[in-house]
Amino acid sequence: MQEMLLEVVIGILSLGIVLCFIIMYIMYTRIKQLTAELRVLKNRVEITDEELGRLAYDIEEFKKLKF
């Protein structure tokens, strides 16, 4: 009886470990996807020095306008 109970406990723990590995793999895959999306967004948001200089110039020109 005790041997059967021990086998059941070992089976349940083994199943738990397998489920944990599956969840870890899913999380790892999702982290890779989010990292790739973050790289794409970062490239879209980057402002070059030329763009920043032009923006600063446009702001100064706008300040000079009198309404």
Coordinates of C-alpha atoms in Angstrom, one line a residue:
M1 CA 0.0 0.0 0.0
Q2 CA 2.8 2.4 0.9
E3 CA 4.7 1.5 -2.3
M4 CA 1.6 2.4 -4.4
L5 CA 1.1 5.7 -2.5
L6 CA 4.8 6.5 -3.1
E7 CA 4.5 5.8 -6.8
V8 CA 1.4 8.0 -7.0
V9 CA 3.3 10.8 -5.3
I10 CA 6.3 10.4 -7.5
G11 CA 4.0 10.4 -10.6
I12 CA 2.3 13.6 -9.5
L13 CA 5.6 15.4 -8.7
S14 CA 7.0 14.2 -12.1
L15 CA 4.0 15.6 -13.9
G16 CA 4.4 18.9 -12.0
I17 CA 8.0 19.1 -13.1
V18 CA 7.0 18.5 -16.7
L19 CA 4.3 21.1 -16.6
C20 CA 6.8 23.6 -15.1
F21 CA 9.2 23.0 -18.0
I22 CA 6.4 23.5 -20.5
I23 CA 5.4 26.8 -18.9
M24 CA 9.0 27.9 -18.8
Y25 CA 9.3 27.2 -22.5
I26 CA 6.2 29.1 -23.3
M27 CA 7.4 32.1 -21.2
Y28 CA 10.8 31.9 -22.9
T29 CA 9.2 32.0 -26.4
R30 CA 7.0 35.0 -25.4
I31 CA 10.0 36.9 -24.0
K32 CA 11.8 36.4 -27.3
Q33 CA 8.7 37.7 -29.2
L34 CA 8.5 40.8 -27.0
T35 CA 12.2 41.5 -27.3
A36 CA 11.9 41.4 -31.1
E37 CA 8.8 43.8 -31.0
L38 CA 10.8 46.1 -28.7
R39 CA 13.7 46.3 -31.2
V40 CA 11.2 47.2 -33.9
L41 CA 9.6 49.9 -31.8
K42 CA 13.0 51.3 -30.8
N43 CA 14.1 51.7 -34.4
R44 CA 10.8 53.5 -35.2
V45 CA 11.2 56.0 -32.3
E46 CA 14.9 56.8 -32.7
I47 CA 15.5 60.5 -33.7
T48 CA 18.7 61.4 -35.6
D49 CA 20.8 64.4 -34.8
E50 CA 19.7 66.1 -38.0
E51 CA 16.0 65.6 -37.2
L52 CA 16.6 67.0 -33.7
G53 CA 18.4 70.0 -35.0
R54 CA 15.7 70.7 -37.5
L55 CA 13.0 70.3 -34.8
A56 CA 14.9 72.8 -32.5
Y57 CA 15.2 75.2 -35.4
D58 CA 11.5 75.0 -36.3
I59 CA 10.6 75.6 -32.6
E60 CA 12.8 78.7 -32.5
E61 CA 11.2 80.0 -35.8
F62 CA 7.7 79.3 -34.3
K63 CA 8.6 81.4 -31.2
K64 CA 9.6 84.3 -33.4
L65 CA 6.2 84.4 -35.0
K66 CA 3.8 87.0 -33.6
F67 CA 0.2 86.2 -33.6

